[in-house]
Coordinates of N, CA and C and ligand atoms in Angstrom, one line a residue:
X1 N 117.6 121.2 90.5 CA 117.3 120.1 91.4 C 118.2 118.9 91.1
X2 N 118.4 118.7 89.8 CA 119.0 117.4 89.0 C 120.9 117.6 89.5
X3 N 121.5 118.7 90.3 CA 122.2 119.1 90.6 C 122.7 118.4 92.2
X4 N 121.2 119.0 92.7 CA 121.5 118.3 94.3 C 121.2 116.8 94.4
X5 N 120.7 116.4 93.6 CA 120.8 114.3 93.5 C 121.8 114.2 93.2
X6 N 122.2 115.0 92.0 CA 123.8 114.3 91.8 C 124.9 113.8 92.7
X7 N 125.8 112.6 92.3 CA 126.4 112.1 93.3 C 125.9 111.3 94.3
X8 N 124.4 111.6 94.3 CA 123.5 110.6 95.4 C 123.3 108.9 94.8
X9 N 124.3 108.7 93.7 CA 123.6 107.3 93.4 C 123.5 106.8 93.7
X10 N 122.3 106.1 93.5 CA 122.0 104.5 95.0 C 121.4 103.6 94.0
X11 N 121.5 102.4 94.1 CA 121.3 101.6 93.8 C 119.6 101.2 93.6
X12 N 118.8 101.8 95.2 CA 117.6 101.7 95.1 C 117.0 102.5 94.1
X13 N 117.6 103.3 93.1 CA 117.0 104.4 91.9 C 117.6 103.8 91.2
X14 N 117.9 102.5 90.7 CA 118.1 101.8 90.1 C 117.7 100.4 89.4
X15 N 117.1 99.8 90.6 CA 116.0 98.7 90.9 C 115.0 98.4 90.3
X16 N 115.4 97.4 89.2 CA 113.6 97.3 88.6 C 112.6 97.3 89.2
X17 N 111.5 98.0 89.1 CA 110.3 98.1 89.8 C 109.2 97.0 89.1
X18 N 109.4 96.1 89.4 CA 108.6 94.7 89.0 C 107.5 93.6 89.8
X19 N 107.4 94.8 90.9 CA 106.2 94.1 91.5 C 104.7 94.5 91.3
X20 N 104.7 95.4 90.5 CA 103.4 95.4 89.7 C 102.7 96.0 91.1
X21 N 102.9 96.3 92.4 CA 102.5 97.5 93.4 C 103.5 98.1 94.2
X22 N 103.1 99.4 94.3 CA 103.9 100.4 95.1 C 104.4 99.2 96.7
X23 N 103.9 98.8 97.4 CA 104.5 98.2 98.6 C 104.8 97.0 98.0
X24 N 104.6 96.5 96.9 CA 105.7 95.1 96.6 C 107.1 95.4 96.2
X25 N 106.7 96.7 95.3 CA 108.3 97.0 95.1 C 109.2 97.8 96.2
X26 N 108.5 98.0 97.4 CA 109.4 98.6 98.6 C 109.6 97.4 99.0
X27 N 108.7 96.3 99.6 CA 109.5 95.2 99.9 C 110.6 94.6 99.3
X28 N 110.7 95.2 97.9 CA 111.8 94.4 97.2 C 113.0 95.1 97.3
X29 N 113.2 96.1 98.0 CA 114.1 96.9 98.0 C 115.4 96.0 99.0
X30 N 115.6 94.7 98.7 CA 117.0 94.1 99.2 C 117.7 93.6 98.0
X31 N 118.9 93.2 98.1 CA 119.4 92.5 96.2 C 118.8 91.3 96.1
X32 N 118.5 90.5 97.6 CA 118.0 89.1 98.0 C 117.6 88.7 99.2
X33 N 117.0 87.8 98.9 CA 116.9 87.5 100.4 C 117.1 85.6 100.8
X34 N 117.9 85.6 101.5 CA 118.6 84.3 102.4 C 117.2 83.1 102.2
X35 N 117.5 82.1 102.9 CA 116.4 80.9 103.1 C 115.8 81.0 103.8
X36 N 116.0 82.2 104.8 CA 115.2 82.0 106.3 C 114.3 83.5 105.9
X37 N 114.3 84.0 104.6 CA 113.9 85.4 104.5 C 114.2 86.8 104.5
X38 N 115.7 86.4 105.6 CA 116.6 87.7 105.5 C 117.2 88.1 104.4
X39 N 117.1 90.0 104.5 CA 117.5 90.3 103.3 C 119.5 90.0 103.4
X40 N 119.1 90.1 102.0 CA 120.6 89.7 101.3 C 121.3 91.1 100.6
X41 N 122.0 92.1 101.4 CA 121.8 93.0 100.6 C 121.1 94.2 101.1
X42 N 121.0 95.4 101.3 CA 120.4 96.2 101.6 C 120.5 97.2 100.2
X43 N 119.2 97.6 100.0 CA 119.2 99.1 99.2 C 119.2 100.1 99.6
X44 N 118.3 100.0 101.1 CA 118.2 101.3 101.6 C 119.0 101.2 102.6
X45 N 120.1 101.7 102.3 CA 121.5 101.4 103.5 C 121.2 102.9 104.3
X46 N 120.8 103.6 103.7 CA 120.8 105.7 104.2 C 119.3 105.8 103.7
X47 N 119.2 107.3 104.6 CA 118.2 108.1 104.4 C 118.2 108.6 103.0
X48 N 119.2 108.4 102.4 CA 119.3 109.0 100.6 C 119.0 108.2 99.6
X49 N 118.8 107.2 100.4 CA 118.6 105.9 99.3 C 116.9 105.5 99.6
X50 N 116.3 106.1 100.2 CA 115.2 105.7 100.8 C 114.3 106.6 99.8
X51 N 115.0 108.1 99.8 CA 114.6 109.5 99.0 C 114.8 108.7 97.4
X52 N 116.1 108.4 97.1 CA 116.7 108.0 95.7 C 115.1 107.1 95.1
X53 N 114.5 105.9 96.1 CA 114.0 105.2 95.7 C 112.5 105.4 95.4
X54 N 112.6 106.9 96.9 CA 110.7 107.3 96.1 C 111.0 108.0 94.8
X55 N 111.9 108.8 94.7 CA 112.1 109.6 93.6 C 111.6 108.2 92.2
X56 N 112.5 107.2 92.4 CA 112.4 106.4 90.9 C 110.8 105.3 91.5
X57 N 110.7 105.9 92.1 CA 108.9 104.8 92.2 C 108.0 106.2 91.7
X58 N 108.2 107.1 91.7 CA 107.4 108.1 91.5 C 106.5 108.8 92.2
X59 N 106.6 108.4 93.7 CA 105.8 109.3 94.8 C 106.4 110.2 95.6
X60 N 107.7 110.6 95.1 CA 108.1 112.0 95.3 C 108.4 112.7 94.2
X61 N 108.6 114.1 93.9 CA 108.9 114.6 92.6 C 110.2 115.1 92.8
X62 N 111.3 115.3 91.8 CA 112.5 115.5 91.7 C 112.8 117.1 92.8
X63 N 112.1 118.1 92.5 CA 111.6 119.1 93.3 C 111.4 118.6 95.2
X64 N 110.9 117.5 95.1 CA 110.2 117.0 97.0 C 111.6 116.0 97.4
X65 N 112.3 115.7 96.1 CA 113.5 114.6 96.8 C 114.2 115.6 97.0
X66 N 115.0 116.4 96.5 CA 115.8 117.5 97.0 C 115.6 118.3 98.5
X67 N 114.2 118.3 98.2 CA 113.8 119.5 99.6 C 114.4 118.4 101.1
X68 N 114.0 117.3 100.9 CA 114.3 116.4 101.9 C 115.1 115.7 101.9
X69 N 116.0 116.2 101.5 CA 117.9 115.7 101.2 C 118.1 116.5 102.1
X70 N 118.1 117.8 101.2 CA 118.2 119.0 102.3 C 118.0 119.3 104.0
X71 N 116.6 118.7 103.9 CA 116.2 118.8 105.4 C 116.7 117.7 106.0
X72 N 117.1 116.6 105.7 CA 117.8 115.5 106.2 C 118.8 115.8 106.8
X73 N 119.4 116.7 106.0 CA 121.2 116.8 106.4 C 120.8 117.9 108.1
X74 N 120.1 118.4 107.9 CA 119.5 119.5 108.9 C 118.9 118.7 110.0
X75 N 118.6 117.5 109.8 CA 117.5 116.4 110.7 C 118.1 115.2 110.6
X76 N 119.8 114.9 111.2 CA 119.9 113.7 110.9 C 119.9 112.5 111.7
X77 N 118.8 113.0 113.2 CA 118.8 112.1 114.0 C 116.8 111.5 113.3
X78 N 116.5 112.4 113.1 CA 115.1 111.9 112.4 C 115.1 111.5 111.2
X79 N 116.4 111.7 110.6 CA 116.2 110.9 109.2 C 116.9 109.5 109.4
X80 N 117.6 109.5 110.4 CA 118.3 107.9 110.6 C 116.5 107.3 111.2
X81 N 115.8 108.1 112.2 CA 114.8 107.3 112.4 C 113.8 106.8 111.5
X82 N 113.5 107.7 110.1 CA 112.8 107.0 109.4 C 113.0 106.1 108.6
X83 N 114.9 105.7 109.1 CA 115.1 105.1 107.5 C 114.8 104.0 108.7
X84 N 115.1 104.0 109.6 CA 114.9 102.6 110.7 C 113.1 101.9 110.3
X85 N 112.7 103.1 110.5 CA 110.9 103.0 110.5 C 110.6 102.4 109.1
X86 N 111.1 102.5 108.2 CA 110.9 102.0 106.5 C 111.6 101.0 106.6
X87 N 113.0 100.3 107.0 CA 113.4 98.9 107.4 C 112.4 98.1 108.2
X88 N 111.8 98.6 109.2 CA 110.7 98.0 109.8 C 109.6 97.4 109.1
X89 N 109.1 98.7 108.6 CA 108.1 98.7 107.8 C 108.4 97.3 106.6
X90 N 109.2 97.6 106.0 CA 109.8 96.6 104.8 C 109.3 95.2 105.1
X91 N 110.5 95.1 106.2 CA 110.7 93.4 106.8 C 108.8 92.9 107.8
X92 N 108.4 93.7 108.2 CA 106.7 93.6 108.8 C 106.3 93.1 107.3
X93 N 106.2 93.9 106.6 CA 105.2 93.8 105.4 C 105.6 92.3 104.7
X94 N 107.1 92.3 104.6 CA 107.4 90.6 103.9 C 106.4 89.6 104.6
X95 N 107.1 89.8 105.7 CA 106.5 88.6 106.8 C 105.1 88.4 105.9
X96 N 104.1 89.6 106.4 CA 102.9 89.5 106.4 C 102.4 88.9 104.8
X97 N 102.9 89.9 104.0 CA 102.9 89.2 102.6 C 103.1 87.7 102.6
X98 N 104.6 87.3 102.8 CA 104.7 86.0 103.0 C 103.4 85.0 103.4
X99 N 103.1 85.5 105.1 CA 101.9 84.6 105.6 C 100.9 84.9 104.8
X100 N 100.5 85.2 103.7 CA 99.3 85.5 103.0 C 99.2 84.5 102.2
X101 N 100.2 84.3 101.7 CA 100.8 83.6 100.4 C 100.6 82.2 100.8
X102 N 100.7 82.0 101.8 CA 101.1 80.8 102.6 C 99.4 80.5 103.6
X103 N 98.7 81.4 103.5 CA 97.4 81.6 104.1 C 97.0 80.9 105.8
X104 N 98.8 81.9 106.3 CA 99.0 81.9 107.7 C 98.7 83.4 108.3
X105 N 98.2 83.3 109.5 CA 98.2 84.2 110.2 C 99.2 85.2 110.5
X106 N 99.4 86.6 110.2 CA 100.6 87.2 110.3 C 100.7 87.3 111.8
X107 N 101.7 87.4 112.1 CA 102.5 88.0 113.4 C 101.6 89.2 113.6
X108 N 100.9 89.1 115.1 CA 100.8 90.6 115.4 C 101.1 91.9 115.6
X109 N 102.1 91.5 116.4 CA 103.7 92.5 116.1 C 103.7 93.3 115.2
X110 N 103.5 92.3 113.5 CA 104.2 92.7 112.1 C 102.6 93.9 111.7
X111 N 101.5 93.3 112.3 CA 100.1 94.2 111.8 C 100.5 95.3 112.6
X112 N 101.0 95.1 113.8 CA 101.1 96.7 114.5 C 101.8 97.8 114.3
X113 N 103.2 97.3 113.5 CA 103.9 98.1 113.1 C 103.2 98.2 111.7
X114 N 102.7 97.8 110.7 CA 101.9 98.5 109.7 C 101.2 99.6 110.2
X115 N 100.4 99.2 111.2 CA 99.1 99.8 111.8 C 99.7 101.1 112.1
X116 N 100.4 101.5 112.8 CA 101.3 102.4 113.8 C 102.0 103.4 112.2
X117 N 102.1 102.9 111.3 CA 102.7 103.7 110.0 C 101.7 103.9 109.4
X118 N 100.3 103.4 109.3 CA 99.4 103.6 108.4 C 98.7 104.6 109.2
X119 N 98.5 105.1 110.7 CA 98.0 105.9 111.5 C 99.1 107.0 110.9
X120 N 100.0 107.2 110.9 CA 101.1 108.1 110.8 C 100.4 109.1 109.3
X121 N 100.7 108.1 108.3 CA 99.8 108.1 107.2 C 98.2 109.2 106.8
X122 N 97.5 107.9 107.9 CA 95.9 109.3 107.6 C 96.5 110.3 108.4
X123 N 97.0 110.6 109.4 CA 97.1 112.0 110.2 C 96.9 112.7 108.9
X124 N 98.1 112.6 107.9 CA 98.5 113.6 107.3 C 97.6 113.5 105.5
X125 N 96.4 112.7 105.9 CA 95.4 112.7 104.6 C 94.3 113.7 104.5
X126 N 93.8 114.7 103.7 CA 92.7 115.1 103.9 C 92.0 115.2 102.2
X127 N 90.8 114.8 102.6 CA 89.9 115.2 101.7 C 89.9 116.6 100.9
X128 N 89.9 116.7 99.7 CA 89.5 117.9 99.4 C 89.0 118.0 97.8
X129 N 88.4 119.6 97.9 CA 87.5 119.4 97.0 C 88.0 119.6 95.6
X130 N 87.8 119.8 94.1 CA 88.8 119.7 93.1 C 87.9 120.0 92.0
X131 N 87.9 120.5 90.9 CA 86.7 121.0 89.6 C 85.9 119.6 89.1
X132 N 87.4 118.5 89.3 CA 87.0 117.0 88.7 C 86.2 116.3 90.0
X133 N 85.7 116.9 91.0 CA 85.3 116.3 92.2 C 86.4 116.3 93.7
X134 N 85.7 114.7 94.5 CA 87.0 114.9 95.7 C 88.0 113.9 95.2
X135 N 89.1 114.3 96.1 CA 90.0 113.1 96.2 C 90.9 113.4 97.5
X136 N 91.4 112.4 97.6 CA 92.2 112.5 98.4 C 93.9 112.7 98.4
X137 N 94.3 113.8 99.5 CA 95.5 114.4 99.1 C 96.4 114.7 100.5
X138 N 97.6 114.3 100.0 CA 98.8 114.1 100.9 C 99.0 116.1 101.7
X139 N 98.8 116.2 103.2 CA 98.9 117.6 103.2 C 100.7 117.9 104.2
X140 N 100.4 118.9 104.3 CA 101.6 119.5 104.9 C 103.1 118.4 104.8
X141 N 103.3 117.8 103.7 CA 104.4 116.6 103.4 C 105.8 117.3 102.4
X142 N 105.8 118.8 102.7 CA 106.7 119.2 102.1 C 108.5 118.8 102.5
X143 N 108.1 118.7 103.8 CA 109.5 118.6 104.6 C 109.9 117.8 105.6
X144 N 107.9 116.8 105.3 CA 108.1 115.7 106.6 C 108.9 114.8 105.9
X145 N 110.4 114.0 106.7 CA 111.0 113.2 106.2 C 110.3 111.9 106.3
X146 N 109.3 111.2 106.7 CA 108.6 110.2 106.2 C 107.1 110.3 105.6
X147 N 107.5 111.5 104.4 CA 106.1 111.6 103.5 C 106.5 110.2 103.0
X148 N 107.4 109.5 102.3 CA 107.4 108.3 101.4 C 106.8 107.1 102.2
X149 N 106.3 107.1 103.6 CA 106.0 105.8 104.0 C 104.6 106.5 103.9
X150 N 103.9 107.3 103.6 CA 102.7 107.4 104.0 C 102.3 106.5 102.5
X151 N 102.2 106.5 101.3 CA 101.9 106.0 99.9 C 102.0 104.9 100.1
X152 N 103.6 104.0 100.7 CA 103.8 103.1 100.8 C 102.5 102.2 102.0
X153 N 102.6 102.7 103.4 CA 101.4 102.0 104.1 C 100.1 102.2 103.1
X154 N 99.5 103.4 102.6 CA 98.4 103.0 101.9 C 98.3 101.8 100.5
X155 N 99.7 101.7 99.9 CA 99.4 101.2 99.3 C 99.2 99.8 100.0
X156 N 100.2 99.1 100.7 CA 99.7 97.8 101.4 C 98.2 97.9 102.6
X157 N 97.4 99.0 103.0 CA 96.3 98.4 103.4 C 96.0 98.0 102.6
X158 N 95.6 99.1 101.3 CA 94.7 98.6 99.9 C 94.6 96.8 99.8
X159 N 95.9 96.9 99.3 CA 96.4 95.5 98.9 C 95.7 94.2 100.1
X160 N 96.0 94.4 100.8 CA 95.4 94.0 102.6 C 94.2 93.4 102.6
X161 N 93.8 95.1 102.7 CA 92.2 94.6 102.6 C 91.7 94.0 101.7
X162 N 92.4 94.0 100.3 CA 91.5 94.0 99.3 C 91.2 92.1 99.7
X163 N 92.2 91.3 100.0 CA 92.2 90.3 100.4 C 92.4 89.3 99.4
X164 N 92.8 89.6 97.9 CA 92.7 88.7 97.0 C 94.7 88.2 96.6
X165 N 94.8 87.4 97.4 CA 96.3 87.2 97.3 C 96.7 86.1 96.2
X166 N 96.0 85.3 95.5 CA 95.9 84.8 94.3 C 96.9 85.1 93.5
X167 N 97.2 85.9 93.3 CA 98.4 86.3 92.3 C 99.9 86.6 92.5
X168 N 100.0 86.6 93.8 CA 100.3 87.3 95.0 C 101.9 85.8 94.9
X169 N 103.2 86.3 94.0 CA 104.3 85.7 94.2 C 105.5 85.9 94.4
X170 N 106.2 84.6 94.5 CA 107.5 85.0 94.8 C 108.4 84.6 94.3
X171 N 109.5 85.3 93.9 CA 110.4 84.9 92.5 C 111.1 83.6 92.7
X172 N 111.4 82.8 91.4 CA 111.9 81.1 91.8 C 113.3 81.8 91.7
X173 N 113.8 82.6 91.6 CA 115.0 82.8 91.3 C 115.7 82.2 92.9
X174 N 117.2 81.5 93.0 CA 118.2 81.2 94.0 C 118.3 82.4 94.6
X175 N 118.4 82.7 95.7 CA 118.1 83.8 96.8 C 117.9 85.1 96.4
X176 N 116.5 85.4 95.7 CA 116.3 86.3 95.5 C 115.1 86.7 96.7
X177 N 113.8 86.0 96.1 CA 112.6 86.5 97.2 C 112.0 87.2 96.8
X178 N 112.3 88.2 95.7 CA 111.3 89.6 95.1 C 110.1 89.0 95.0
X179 N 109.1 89.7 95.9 CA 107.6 89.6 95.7 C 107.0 90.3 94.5
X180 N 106.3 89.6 94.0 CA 105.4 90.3 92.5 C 103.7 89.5 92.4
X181 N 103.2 90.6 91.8 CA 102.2 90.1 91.5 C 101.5 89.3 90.0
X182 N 101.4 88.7 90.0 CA 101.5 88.0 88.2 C 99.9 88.0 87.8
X183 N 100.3 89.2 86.5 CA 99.4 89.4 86.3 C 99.7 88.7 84.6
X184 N 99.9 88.4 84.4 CA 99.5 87.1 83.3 C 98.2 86.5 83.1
X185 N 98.4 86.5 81.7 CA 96.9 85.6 81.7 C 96.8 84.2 82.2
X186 N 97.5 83.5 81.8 CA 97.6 82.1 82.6 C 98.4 82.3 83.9
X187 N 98.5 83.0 84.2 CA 99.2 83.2 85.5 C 100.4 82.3 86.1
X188 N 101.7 82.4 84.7 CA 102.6 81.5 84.8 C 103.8 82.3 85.0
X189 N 103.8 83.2 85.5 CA 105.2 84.1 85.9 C 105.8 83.8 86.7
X190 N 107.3 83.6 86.8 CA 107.6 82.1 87.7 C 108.7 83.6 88.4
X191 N 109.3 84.3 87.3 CA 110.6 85.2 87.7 C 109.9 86.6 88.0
X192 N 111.0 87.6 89.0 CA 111.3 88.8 89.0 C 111.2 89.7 87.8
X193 N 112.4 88.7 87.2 CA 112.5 89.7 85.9 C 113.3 88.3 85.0
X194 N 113.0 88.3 83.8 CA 113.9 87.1 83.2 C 115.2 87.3 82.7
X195 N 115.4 88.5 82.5 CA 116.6 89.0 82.4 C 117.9 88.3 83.9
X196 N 117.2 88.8 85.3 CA 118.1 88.3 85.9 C 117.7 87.1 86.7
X197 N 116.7 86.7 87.0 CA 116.4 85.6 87.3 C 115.9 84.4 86.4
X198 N 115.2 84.6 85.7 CA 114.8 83.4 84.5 C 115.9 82.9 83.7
X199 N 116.9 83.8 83.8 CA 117.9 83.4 82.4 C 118.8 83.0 83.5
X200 N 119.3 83.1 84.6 CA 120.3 82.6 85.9 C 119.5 81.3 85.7
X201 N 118.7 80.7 85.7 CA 118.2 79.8 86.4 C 118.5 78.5 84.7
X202 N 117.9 79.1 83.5 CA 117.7 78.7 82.6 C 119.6 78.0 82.2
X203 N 120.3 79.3 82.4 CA 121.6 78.7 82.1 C 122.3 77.8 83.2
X204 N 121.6 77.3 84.6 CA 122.2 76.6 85.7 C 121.4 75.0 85.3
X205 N 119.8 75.2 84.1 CA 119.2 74.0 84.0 C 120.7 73.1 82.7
X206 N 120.6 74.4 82.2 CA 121.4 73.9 81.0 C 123.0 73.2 81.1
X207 N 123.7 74.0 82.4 CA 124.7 73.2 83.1 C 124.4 71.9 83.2
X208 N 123.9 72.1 84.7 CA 123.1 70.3 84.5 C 122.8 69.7 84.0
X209 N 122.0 69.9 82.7 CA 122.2 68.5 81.8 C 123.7 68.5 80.9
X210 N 124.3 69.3 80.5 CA 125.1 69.6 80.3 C 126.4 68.2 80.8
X211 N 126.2 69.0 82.4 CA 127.2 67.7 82.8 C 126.4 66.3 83.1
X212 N 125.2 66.4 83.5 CA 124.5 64.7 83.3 C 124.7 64.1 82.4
X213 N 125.2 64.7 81.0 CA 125.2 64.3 79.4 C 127.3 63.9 79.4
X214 N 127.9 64.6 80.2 CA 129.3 64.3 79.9 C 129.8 63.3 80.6
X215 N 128.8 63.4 81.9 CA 129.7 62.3 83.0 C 129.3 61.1 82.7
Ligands
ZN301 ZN1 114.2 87.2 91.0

């Protein structure tokens, strides 16, 4: 299987996963995002990068990313559509996230197109029974090319519903935008990651005094 990835590197299987949930780190899947919110950057430029990125979030398995490489190349007018349907999805869910954060009303529009992928979603959920009890389980998603948005919409109703957006941030980094949840105890997590945002920011404070101190 480690055969047929090969050569597929993408960037999005590469991407720290630092938003602390499965739909904050699909939101994060741009390098940045502009002042007005637009991404800066795309990760998921293809349908392979979309696969690349469930593979490294962990809701497909190296075995399920292959099969639907595979079936891609075979389906490439429905795999251009779902990578459209996951950009959709993406940029709805910022918005909405955004207005949360901000404890504005999301765009209707932006709930409908969640709504409309989270319906996609239960179609394909069924209860079933198990020695440890029920749970619930992804069915016939061997070869549907948007099994990855189904995890993804549940994970943001969860999140949704749950309604507790309190923690619920956005990186100080200069056009970045990565949404994260800060789970800190004092809840002082200002960056993405400090590696590239905290320490960008740390060495542009230190410029500036720097030159306030020469001039
Ligand atoms: Zn950042």
């Amino acid at each position: 299987m480690a055969e047929i990835m090969e050569g597929q590197r993408s960037s999005a299987a590469e991407m720290r996963l630092v938003g602390g949930r499965l739909c904050l780190d699909f939101v994060n899947t741009v390098d940045g995002r502009k002042d007005d919110s637009s991404p800066l950057g795309d990760k998921l430029e293809d349908y392979s990068d979309l696969v690349a990125w469930s593979r490294h979030s962990g809701i497909v398995t190296a075995a399920e990313a292959a099969r639907l490489i595979k079936e891609s190349k075979q389906k490439l007018a429905t795999a251009h559509t779902v990578l459209r349907r996951a950009v959709a999805l993406r940029e709805a869910l910022h918005r909405i996230f955004k207005a949360a954060m901000m404890e504005r009303v999301p765009r209707s529009l932006d709930l409908e197109t969640v709504n409309d992928e989270l319906l996609k979603a239960r179609k394909n959920e069924r209860l079933i029974s198990t020695n440890e009890g029920f749970r619930w389980e992804w069915i016939s998603g061997e070869t549907a090319l948007d099994r990855m948005l189904w995890p993804v919409a549940q994970s943001a109703a969860e999140f949704l519903s749950a309604g507790d957006f309190s923690r619920l941030r956005e990186c100080g980094g200069e056009q970045c935008g990565w949404l994260f949840e800060d789970t800190s105890r004092n809840r002082s997590r200002q960056w993405c990651h400090m590696q590239d945002c905290g320490n960008l920011a740390k060495v542009r404070r230190f410029r500036t005094r720097l030159q306030s101190s020469t001039n």
